[in-house]
Tab-separated table of C-alpha atoms in Angstrom:
chain	number	residue	atom	x	y	z
E	1	MET	CA	132.799	-36.591	68.974
E	2	PRO	CA	134.868	-37.152	72.136
E	3	LEU	CA	136.102	-34.013	73.892
E	4	ASP	CA	139.830	-33.525	73.762
E	5	ASP	CA	142.099	-32.398	76.586
E	6	ASP	CA	142.372	-28.976	75.047
E	7	THR	CA	138.628	-28.381	75.357
E	8	PHE	CA	138.695	-29.448	78.983
E	9	GLU	CA	141.676	-27.215	79.708
E	10	LYS	CA	140.027	-24.182	78.107
E	11	LEU	CA	136.828	-24.662	80.072
E	12	ARG	CA	138.746	-25.328	83.275
E	13	LEU	CA	140.696	-22.080	82.882
E	14	GLU	CA	137.487	-20.205	82.113
E	15	LEU	CA	135.915	-21.636	85.254
E	16	ARG	CA	138.914	-20.674	87.385
E	17	ARG	CA	139.439	-17.187	85.957
E	18	GLY	CA	136.494	-15.570	87.700
E	19	SER	CA	137.143	-17.286	91.014
E	20	LEU	CA	140.792	-16.215	91.146
E	21	VAL	CA	139.881	-12.559	91.703
E	22	LEU	CA	137.701	-13.595	94.609
E	23	ALA	CA	140.504	-15.759	95.984
E	24	VAL	CA	143.055	-12.926	95.724
E	25	LEU	CA	140.730	-10.456	97.438
E	26	ALA	CA	140.003	-12.944	100.209
E	27	ALA	CA	143.700	-13.736	100.720
E	28	LEU	CA	144.564	-10.055	100.962
E	29	ARG	CA	142.407	-9.455	103.995
E	30	THR	CA	145.850	-10.023	105.498
E	31	GLU	CA	148.699	-7.974	104.093
E	32	ARG	CA	151.012	-9.949	101.796
E	33	TYR	CA	153.553	-9.434	99.082
E	34	GLY	CA	153.500	-11.233	95.745
E	35	TYR	CA	155.495	-14.316	96.662
E	36	THR	CA	153.654	-15.097	99.907
E	37	LEU	CA	150.317	-14.401	98.263
E	38	ARG	CA	151.061	-16.795	95.427
E	39	LYS	CA	152.253	-19.414	97.881
E	40	GLN	CA	149.135	-19.123	99.988
E	41	LEU	CA	146.925	-19.481	96.929
E	42	ALA	CA	148.933	-22.494	95.728
E	43	ASP	CA	148.735	-24.134	99.159
E	44	ALA	CA	144.958	-23.625	99.039
E	45	GLY	CA	144.870	-25.428	95.662
E	46	LEU	CA	144.547	-22.297	93.502
E	47	ALA	CA	147.961	-22.000	91.880
E	48	ILE	CA	148.334	-18.915	89.719
E	49	GLU	CA	151.173	-17.887	87.453
E	50	GLU	CA	153.106	-14.791	88.440
E	51	GLY	CA	152.605	-13.472	84.936
E	52	ALA	CA	148.875	-13.392	85.632
E	53	LEU	CA	148.967	-12.534	89.340
E	54	TYR	CA	150.964	-9.293	89.252
E	55	PRO	CA	148.957	-7.606	86.490
E	56	MET	CA	145.793	-8.645	88.333
E	57	LEU	CA	147.035	-7.054	91.566
E	58	ARG	CA	147.819	-3.855	89.692
E	59	ARG	CA	144.382	-3.841	88.049
E	60	LEU	CA	142.617	-4.393	91.380
E	61	GLU	CA	144.653	-1.579	92.888
E	62	THR	CA	143.725	0.733	89.999
E	63	GLN	CA	140.091	-0.135	90.672
E	64	GLY	CA	140.571	0.944	94.267
E	65	LEU	CA	140.059	-2.516	95.729
E	66	LEU	CA	143.622	-2.902	97.001
E	67	THR	CA	146.262	-0.635	98.472
E	68	SER	CA	149.980	-1.252	98.259
E	69	GLU	CA	153.241	0.036	99.608
E	70	TRP	CA	156.900	-0.723	99.081
E	71	ARG	CA	158.634	-1.787	102.271
E	72	GLU	CA	161.926	-3.403	103.138
E	73	GLU	CA	161.813	-6.916	104.528
E	74	ASP	CA	164.726	-9.343	104.815
E	75	LYS	CA	166.960	-6.691	103.274
E	76	ARG	CA	164.873	-6.534	100.159
E	77	ASN	CA	162.299	-4.085	98.974
E	78	LYS	CA	158.923	-5.748	98.564
E	79	ARG	CA	155.558	-4.496	97.545
E	80	PHE	CA	152.912	-5.350	100.105
E	81	TYR	CA	149.254	-5.477	99.173
E	82	ARG	CA	146.155	-5.416	101.328
E	83	LEU	CA	142.422	-5.084	100.840
E	84	SER	CA	141.106	-1.501	100.864
E	85	ALA	CA	137.830	-0.498	102.530
E	86	ASP	CA	136.091	-0.541	99.144
E	87	GLY	CA	137.681	-3.894	98.409
E	88	ALA	CA	136.368	-5.301	101.687
E	89	ALA	CA	132.829	-4.160	100.859
E	90	LEU	CA	133.030	-5.619	97.386
E	91	LEU	CA	134.468	-8.856	98.721
E	92	ALA	CA	131.462	-9.228	101.023
E	93	GLU	CA	129.120	-8.846	98.026
E	94	LEU	CA	131.129	-11.199	95.847
E	95	ASP	CA	131.279	-13.700	98.678
E	96	ALA	CA	127.487	-13.725	98.913
E	97	GLU	CA	127.231	-14.070	95.146
E	98	TRP	CA	129.738	-16.900	95.114
E	99	ARG	CA	127.885	-18.795	97.815
E	100	ALA	CA	124.607	-18.380	95.921
E	101	ILE	CA	126.192	-19.670	92.713
E	102	ASN	CA	127.781	-22.513	94.623
E	103	ALA	CA	124.461	-23.489	96.174
E	104	SER	CA	122.737	-23.390	92.781
E	105	LEU	CA	125.422	-25.486	91.170
E	106	HIS	CA	125.359	-27.904	94.046
E	107	GLN	CA	121.643	-28.337	93.506
E	108	LEU	CA	122.026	-28.726	89.737
E	109	LEU	CA	124.996	-31.052	89.846
E	110	GLY	CA	123.619	-33.129	92.660
E	111	GLY	CA	125.877	-34.852	95.129
E	112	PRO	CA	126.082	-35.185	98.871
R	1	MET	CA	170.737	-16.631	88.700
R	2	THR	CA	173.142	-14.483	86.839
R	3	MET	CA	171.841	-10.972	87.055
R	4	ASP	CA	172.565	-10.262	83.405
R	5	LEU	CA	169.829	-12.723	82.397
R	6	ILE	CA	167.324	-11.047	84.726
R	7	ASP	CA	168.386	-7.629	83.513
R	8	ARG	CA	168.083	-8.624	79.876
R	9	TYR	CA	164.708	-10.205	80.548
R	10	LEU	CA	163.367	-7.194	82.439
R	11	ARG	CA	164.687	-4.825	79.819
R	12	ALA	CA	162.820	-6.785	77.137
R	13	VAL	CA	159.640	-6.588	79.228
R	14	SER	CA	160.086	-2.911	80.080
R	15	LEU	CA	160.295	-1.846	76.456
R	16	LEU	CA	156.686	-2.927	76.023
R	17	LEU	CA	155.289	-1.516	79.265
R	18	PRO	CA	153.298	1.707	79.680
R	19	LEU	CA	155.865	4.448	80.321
R	20	ARG	CA	154.298	5.822	83.490
R	21	GLN	CA	154.280	2.502	85.341
R	22	ARG	CA	157.417	1.048	83.812
R	23	ASP	CA	159.855	1.405	86.707
R	24	ASP	CA	157.330	0.294	89.291
R	25	ILE	CA	156.340	-2.832	87.369
R	26	VAL	CA	159.935	-3.752	86.592
R	27	ALA	CA	160.887	-3.422	90.282
R	28	GLU	CA	158.050	-5.729	91.247
R	29	LEU	CA	158.904	-8.276	88.564
R	30	ARG	CA	162.548	-8.209	89.651
R	31	GLU	CA	161.477	-8.948	93.199
R	32	ALA	CA	159.248	-11.785	91.989
R	33	LEU	CA	162.046	-13.324	89.916
R	34	ILE	CA	164.549	-13.148	92.724
R	35	GLY	CA	161.977	-14.665	95.084
R	36	ARG	CA	161.354	-17.491	92.667
R	37	ARG	CA	165.085	-18.124	92.253
R	38	GLU	CA	165.603	-18.283	96.011
R	39	GLU	CA	162.721	-20.687	96.373
R	40	ARG	CA	164.162	-22.961	93.695
R	41	GLU	CA	167.671	-22.813	95.114
R	42	ALA	CA	166.362	-23.620	98.565
R	43	THR	CA	164.576	-26.683	97.152
R	44	LEU	CA	167.703	-27.909	95.322
R	45	GLY	CA	170.134	-26.871	98.048
R	46	ARG	CA	172.534	-25.336	95.506
R	47	PRO	CA	172.796	-22.368	93.149
R	48	LEU	CA	171.038	-22.695	89.803
R	49	SER	CA	173.025	-23.370	86.640
R	50	ARG	CA	172.772	-20.946	83.741
R	51	ASP	CA	170.489	-23.375	81.873
R	52	GLU	CA	168.232	-23.630	84.910
R	53	ASP	CA	168.185	-19.841	85.137
R	54	ALA	CA	167.110	-19.631	81.526
R	55	ALA	CA	164.430	-22.295	82.083
R	56	LEU	CA	163.114	-20.336	85.065
R	57	LEU	CA	162.778	-17.181	82.995
R	58	ARG	CA	161.177	-19.114	80.151
R	59	ASP	CA	158.714	-20.504	82.656
R	60	PHE	CA	157.967	-16.989	83.902
R	61	GLY	CA	156.708	-16.153	80.447
R	62	ASN	CA	157.620	-14.595	77.144
R	63	PRO	CA	158.453	-10.895	77.704
R	64	ILE	CA	155.833	-9.903	75.119
R	65	ALA	CA	153.129	-11.906	76.903
R	66	VAL	CA	154.172	-10.729	80.369
R	67	ALA	CA	154.218	-7.069	79.331
R	68	GLY	CA	150.983	-7.537	77.396
R	69	ARG	CA	149.109	-8.428	80.568
R	70	TYR	CA	149.860	-4.978	81.974
R	71	VAL	CA	148.379	-3.252	78.974
R	72	GLY	CA	144.744	-2.651	79.794
R	73	ARG	CA	143.372	-3.384	76.396
R	74	GLN	CA	144.412	-6.603	74.711
R	75	THR	CA	142.050	-6.788	71.782
R	76	LEU	CA	141.979	-4.827	68.575
R	77	ILE	CA	138.191	-4.971	68.468
R	78	GLY	CA	136.311	-5.596	71.701
R	79	PRO	CA	133.794	-8.389	72.229
R	80	GLU	CA	130.782	-6.043	71.988
R	81	LEU	CA	131.573	-4.822	68.472
R	82	TYR	CA	133.251	-8.019	67.276
R	83	PRO	CA	130.090	-9.835	66.066
R	84	LEU	CA	129.103	-6.768	64.018
R	85	TYR	CA	132.663	-6.481	62.676
R	86	LEU	CA	132.616	-10.131	61.635
R	87	LEU	CA	129.250	-9.788	59.888
R	88	VAL	CA	130.120	-6.559	58.057
R	89	THR	CA	133.580	-7.785	57.047
R	90	THR	CA	132.223	-11.086	55.754
R	91	LEU	CA	129.617	-9.286	53.640
R	92	LEU	CA	132.164	-6.791	52.303
R	93	LEU	CA	134.607	-9.603	51.585
R	94	ALA	CA	131.987	-11.570	49.653
R	95	ILE	CA	131.142	-8.483	47.570
R	96	ALA	CA	134.846	-7.761	46.964
R	97	VAL	CA	135.531	-11.353	45.867
R	98	VAL	CA	132.566	-11.423	43.461
R	99	ALA	CA	133.525	-7.987	42.058
R	100	SER	CA	137.154	-9.047	41.612
R	101	LEU	CA	136.212	-12.311	39.898
R	102	ALA	CA	133.732	-10.481	37.667
R	103	GLY	CA	136.549	-8.084	36.736
R	104	VAL	CA	138.815	-10.989	35.825
R	105	GLY	CA	136.010	-12.659	33.867
R	106	LEU	CA	135.298	-9.514	31.879
R	107	ALA	CA	138.975	-8.819	31.219
R	108	LEU	CA	139.449	-12.407	30.073
R	109	PHE	CA	136.396	-12.980	27.960
R	110	ALA	CA	135.006	-9.589	27.093
R	111	PRO	CA	138.004	-7.251	27.073
R	112	SER	CA	136.091	-4.685	25.050
R	113	ILE	CA	133.766	-3.895	27.969
R	114	ALA	CA	136.254	-4.528	30.809
R	115	SER	CA	137.511	-1.529	32.732
R	116	GLU	CA	140.865	-3.155	33.535
R	117	THR	CA	143.493	-5.169	31.720
R	118	LEU	CA	143.732	-8.845	32.630
R	119	GLY	CA	146.927	-8.268	34.617
R	120	SER	CA	145.519	-5.548	36.805
R	121	ALA	CA	142.226	-7.454	37.189
R	122	VAL	CA	144.097	-10.551	38.454
R	123	GLU	CA	146.163	-8.367	40.752
R	124	SER	CA	143.078	-6.770	42.239
R	125	THR	CA	141.607	-10.269	42.801
R	126	PHE	CA	144.138	-10.605	45.602
R	127	SER	CA	144.633	-7.027	46.680
R	128	GLY	CA	140.938	-6.026	46.563
R	129	PRO	CA	139.599	-8.507	49.144
R	130	LEU	CA	142.685	-8.050	51.354
R	131	ALA	CA	142.304	-4.288	51.269
R	132	THR	CA	138.603	-4.687	52.097
R	133	VAL	CA	139.356	-6.770	55.201
R	134	GLY	CA	142.111	-4.340	56.200
R	135	ALA	CA	139.920	-1.284	55.771
R	136	SER	CA	137.047	-2.872	57.680
R	137	THR	CA	139.377	-3.929	60.511
R	138	ILE	CA	140.915	-0.470	60.799
R	139	ALA	CA	137.478	1.169	60.683
R	140	PHE	CA	136.135	-1.026	63.492
R	141	ALA	CA	139.331	-0.709	65.571
R	142	VAL	CA	139.024	3.081	65.348
R	143	LEU	CA	135.277	2.948	65.991
R	144	ASP	CA	135.881	0.871	69.116
R	145	ARG	CA	138.057	3.664	70.514
R	146	THR	CA	135.837	6.632	69.749
R	147	PRO	CA	132.626	7.960	71.348
R	148	ALA	CA	130.728	6.811	68.246
R	149	ARG	CA	131.080	3.295	69.637
R	150	ALA	CA	128.389	4.063	72.231
R	151	ASN	CA	126.001	5.150	69.456
R	152	VAL	CA	126.581	1.960	67.500
R	153	LEU	CA	126.034	-0.160	70.590
R	154	ARG	CA	122.865	1.807	71.353
R	155	VAL	CA	121.550	1.143	67.845
R	156	LEU	CA	122.401	-2.536	68.242
R	157	ASP	CA	120.519	-2.542	71.509
R	158	GLU	CA	117.421	-0.908	70.052
R	159	TRP	CA	115.795	-3.904	68.519
R	160	ASP	CA	112.337	-5.295	68.777
R	161	PRO	CA	111.657	-8.999	68.455
R	162	ARG	CA	108.377	-8.121	66.714
R	163	GLU	CA	110.312	-6.484	63.888
R	164	LEU	CA	112.366	-9.543	63.096
R	165	PRO	CA	111.496	-11.052	59.705
R	166	VAL	CA	109.059	-13.923	59.714
R	167	ALA	CA	110.800	-17.228	59.136
R	168	PRO	CA	109.950	-18.482	55.654
R	169	LYS	CA	107.701	-21.467	55.714
R	170	ARG	CA	109.944	-24.389	54.994
R	171	ARG	CA	108.712	-26.553	52.268
R	172	PRO	CA	108.393	-30.140	53.294
R	173	ARG	CA	111.673	-31.991	52.904
R	174	ALA	CA	110.298	-33.802	49.874
R	175	SER	CA	111.995	-32.050	46.985
R	176	TRP	CA	111.288	-34.913	44.610
R	177	PRO	CA	108.638	-33.078	42.524
R	178	ASN	CA	111.263	-30.433	41.805
R	179	ASP	CA	113.814	-33.048	40.780
R	180	VAL	CA	111.340	-35.039	38.675
R	181	ALA	CA	110.330	-31.817	36.892
R	182	GLY	CA	114.020	-30.970	36.453
R	183	ILE	CA	114.707	-34.313	34.798
R	184	ILE	CA	111.718	-34.010	32.436
R	185	VAL	CA	112.476	-30.422	31.406
R	186	ASN	CA	116.156	-31.129	30.853
R	187	LEU	CA	115.373	-34.275	28.856
R	188	ILE	CA	113.191	-32.157	26.551
R	189	VAL	CA	115.972	-29.550	26.249
R	190	LEU	CA	118.483	-32.344	25.562
R	191	VAL	CA	116.381	-33.865	22.795
R	192	TRP	CA	115.745	-30.405	21.318
R	193	TRP	CA	119.407	-29.448	21.384
R	194	ALA	CA	120.672	-32.802	20.134
R	195	GLY	CA	118.232	-33.009	17.261
R	196	ILE	CA	117.350	-29.553	16.078
R	197	ALA	CA	119.263	-26.772	17.725
R	198	PRO	CA	122.443	-26.517	15.641
R	199	THR	CA	120.429	-25.792	12.541
R	200	ALA	CA	117.508	-24.135	14.329
R	201	ARG	CA	116.082	-21.144	12.598
R	202	LEU	CA	113.318	-18.994	13.923
R	203	GLU	CA	111.099	-16.991	11.649
R	204	LEU	CA	109.220	-13.992	12.940
R	205	PRO	CA	106.610	-12.598	10.526
R	206	LEU	CA	106.171	-8.845	10.707
R	207	LYS	CA	103.578	-6.569	9.157
R	208	SER	CA	103.113	-6.371	5.398
R	209	GLY	CA	105.002	-9.508	4.459
R	210	GLN	CA	108.255	-8.703	6.221
R	211	VAL	CA	109.953	-11.664	7.924
R	212	LEU	CA	112.849	-11.704	10.395
R	213	HIS	CA	115.081	-14.818	10.557
R	214	PHE	CA	117.079	-15.751	13.640
R	215	GLY	CA	119.797	-18.386	13.278
R	216	LEU	CA	122.557	-19.554	15.608
R	217	ALA	CA	126.070	-18.254	14.924
R	218	PRO	CA	128.872	-20.747	14.053
R	219	ILE	CA	130.204	-20.598	17.653
R	220	TRP	CA	127.375	-22.926	18.729
R	221	SER	CA	128.467	-25.842	16.516
R	222	GLY	CA	131.711	-25.997	18.509
R	223	LEU	CA	129.669	-26.106	21.720
R	224	TYR	CA	127.344	-28.892	20.543
R	225	TRP	CA	128.856	-31.724	22.584
R	226	PRO	CA	129.832	-29.670	25.671
R	227	ILE	CA	126.227	-28.493	25.990
R	228	ILE	CA	124.927	-32.048	25.645
R	229	ALA	CA	127.337	-33.137	28.392
R	230	MET	CA	126.263	-30.252	30.608
R	231	ILE	CA	122.551	-31.009	30.228
R	232	ALA	CA	123.263	-34.685	30.940
R	233	GLY	CA	125.097	-33.534	34.066
R	234	VAL	CA	122.109	-31.501	35.228
R	235	ILE	CA	119.882	-34.556	34.765
R	236	ALA	CA	122.396	-36.633	36.752
R	237	VAL	CA	122.318	-34.100	39.612
R	238	HIS	CA	118.512	-34.293	39.832
R	239	ALA	CA	118.660	-38.102	39.667
R	240	LEU	CA	121.235	-38.237	42.471
R	241	LYS	CA	119.106	-35.965	44.634
R	242	LEU	CA	116.153	-38.265	44.008
R	243	ALA	CA	118.278	-41.197	45.181
R	244	GLY	CA	118.127	-39.811	48.721
R	245	ALA	CA	120.304	-38.292	51.402
R	246	ALA	CA	123.091	-40.841	50.902
R	247	ARG	CA	123.797	-39.454	47.441
R	248	ARG	CA	123.545	-35.765	48.389
R	249	SER	CA	127.290	-35.222	48.724
R	250	LEU	CA	127.831	-36.807	45.331
R	251	ALA	CA	125.018	-34.642	43.914
R	252	TYR	CA	126.741	-31.476	45.160
R	253	SER	CA	130.074	-32.674	43.728
R	254	VAL	CA	128.511	-33.354	40.310
R	255	ASP	CA	126.694	-30.019	40.495
R	256	ILE	CA	130.024	-28.261	41.062
R	257	ALA	CA	131.341	-29.945	37.900
R	258	VAL	CA	128.178	-28.996	35.958
R	259	GLN	CA	128.375	-25.377	37.081
R	260	ALA	CA	132.081	-25.284	36.245
R	261	ALA	CA	131.153	-26.574	32.780
R	262	ALA	CA	128.481	-23.862	32.504
R	263	LEU	CA	131.097	-21.292	33.465
R	264	ALA	CA	133.526	-22.614	30.881
R	265	ILE	CA	130.865	-22.766	28.132
R	266	ALA	CA	129.642	-19.253	28.902
R	267	ALA	CA	133.232	-17.994	29.009
R	268	PHE	CA	134.037	-19.654	25.693
R	269	ALA	CA	130.845	-18.314	24.115
R	270	LEU	CA	131.547	-14.807	25.432
R	271	ARG	CA	134.717	-14.703	23.336
R	272	ALA	CA	132.665	-14.894	20.127
R	273	GLY	CA	130.855	-11.621	20.758
R	274	HIS	CA	128.148	-12.625	18.262
R	275	TRP	CA	125.743	-15.465	18.968
R	276	VAL	CA	122.683	-14.982	16.804
R	277	ILE	CA	122.579	-14.046	13.135
R	278	VAL	CA	119.603	-11.959	12.198
R	279	GLY	CA	118.426	-11.899	8.596
R	280	GLY	CA	115.164	-11.060	6.942
R	281	GLN	CA	113.014	-10.524	3.914
R	282	GLY	CA	111.784	-7.086	3.044
R	283	VAL	CA	113.500	-5.534	6.076
R	284	GLY	CA	115.846	-2.565	5.718
R	285	VAL	CA	119.578	-3.019	6.315
R	286	SER	CA	119.651	-0.577	9.216
R	287	ASP	CA	116.651	-2.255	10.869
R	288	LEU	CA	118.333	-5.639	10.495
R	289	ALA	CA	121.525	-4.297	12.040
R	290	ALA	CA	119.572	-2.814	14.978
R	291	ALA	CA	117.732	-6.105	15.524
R	292	ASP	CA	121.007	-8.024	15.327
R	293	ARG	CA	122.655	-5.693	17.862
R	294	GLY	CA	119.692	-5.837	20.248
R	295	VAL	CA	119.433	-9.632	20.243
R	296	ASN	CA	123.179	-10.071	20.785
R	297	ILE	CA	123.255	-7.581	23.655
R	298	GLY	CA	120.531	-9.721	25.213
R	299	PHE	CA	122.766	-12.769	24.842
R	300	LEU	CA	125.732	-10.889	26.342
R	301	VAL	CA	123.679	-10.043	29.417
R	302	ALA	CA	122.472	-13.650	29.610
R	303	PHE	CA	126.029	-15.017	29.480
R	304	ILE	CA	127.269	-12.645	32.160
R	305	SER	CA	124.296	-13.702	34.314
R	306	ILE	CA	125.170	-17.354	33.737
R	307	VAL	CA	128.768	-16.712	34.826
R	308	VAL	CA	127.650	-14.945	38.025
R	309	VAL	CA	124.976	-17.540	38.879
R	310	ALA	CA	127.311	-20.457	38.141
R	311	ALA	CA	130.060	-18.942	40.319
R	312	ALA	CA	127.585	-18.356	43.156
R	313	THR	CA	126.203	-21.895	42.804
R	314	ILE	CA	129.697	-23.369	42.949
R	315	ALA	CA	130.413	-21.398	46.114
R	316	TYR	CA	127.099	-22.573	47.623
R	317	ASP	CA	127.722	-26.201	46.678
R	318	VAL	CA	131.235	-26.126	48.119
R	319	TRP	CA	129.818	-24.669	51.327
R	320	ARG	CA	127.104	-27.361	51.492
R	321	LEU	CA	129.681	-30.041	50.771
R	322	VAL	CA	132.014	-28.816	53.498
R	323	ARG	CA	129.130	-28.431	55.943
R	324	SER	CA	127.858	-31.938	55.241
R	325	ARG	CA	131.276	-33.311	56.185
R	326	THR	CA	131.760	-31.419	59.442
């Protein structure tokens, strides 16, 4: 039975879901607010909906991986996020894990 | 973007947010929406129309979905307990369905021993299984939120592969001896029924010249042809199975019809309430009555068994049929 687009889309989203947390943590080594963070991720090829991004930021902050503060910029109040010390340590571990997975997949999938 | 649309949107979201974080989340979402509007307006070089505003909010997401992402828990029953929930609920549902159908069957065909009237039995056919699923769902949803959850998960985790049941040795695929035997036996039954059964009379000699006679009640003469058709159907099922895999679907379809016929015959016969007439020579009236009652209770049990087995077989055949087509 040929796979339909829906199956591909589901698997693609599943594949991306785990990597998005890593991407957000990595992007927040520099302080950003929601809009600039989303833009940076999109420019890097990892577009994420705001409806998913903001709850994720809040969850990561609750877990102690991010810190945030409201600050005025361009006459508007914005919430700026950045990686916490715990977040930085975790990011280093996740980074190593990601590279190991990537290397394994590279080996399994073949390619240059 | 007209602010009233943003305000209405954020109000809809806020109603579903956790109270403690509500204001903070709404402020952040407002900032995100305004940022998105400015980005869009900058791209177009003009203010957005009301329709474009609405499209932008629609694109941002349904308020229920957006608020839902801020609620930590999004499942009624978590993934760890879900497989157990599914298994338990399926088993309970199967029991509830069989019990409900048995209730309807009894109320319809043997009202004297049914505990419900037909109306309430039919009603509980729908409400019983639904209530079972509801109760199981509520029980597991509560369990998933209480400390007892950890105990259940611990029990699930305490398993030993060596304690798993041994897989039954599968008989070789060749089921033909079974089908050949089925054809022969049913042919004998067919010949017996067609030739002798309606007038069959069994004599059982007892001590000191007493004899008990067993004869079929008049109900059976009305079932003469239906039973012949049913036995012929059973023979056809075995023959179709013998014809190989290509005829298996047809065999299951015919078997469903045969079992439905068995159900109907048993249901019709159950109405009579008396299936064997017991007579005798030199036997007391009270002894004859006791023998008559005993034999007919045996038949009642047999008919109820036939109804249950036929219903289960139909369910199994339908399942096999559906599975063979997917």
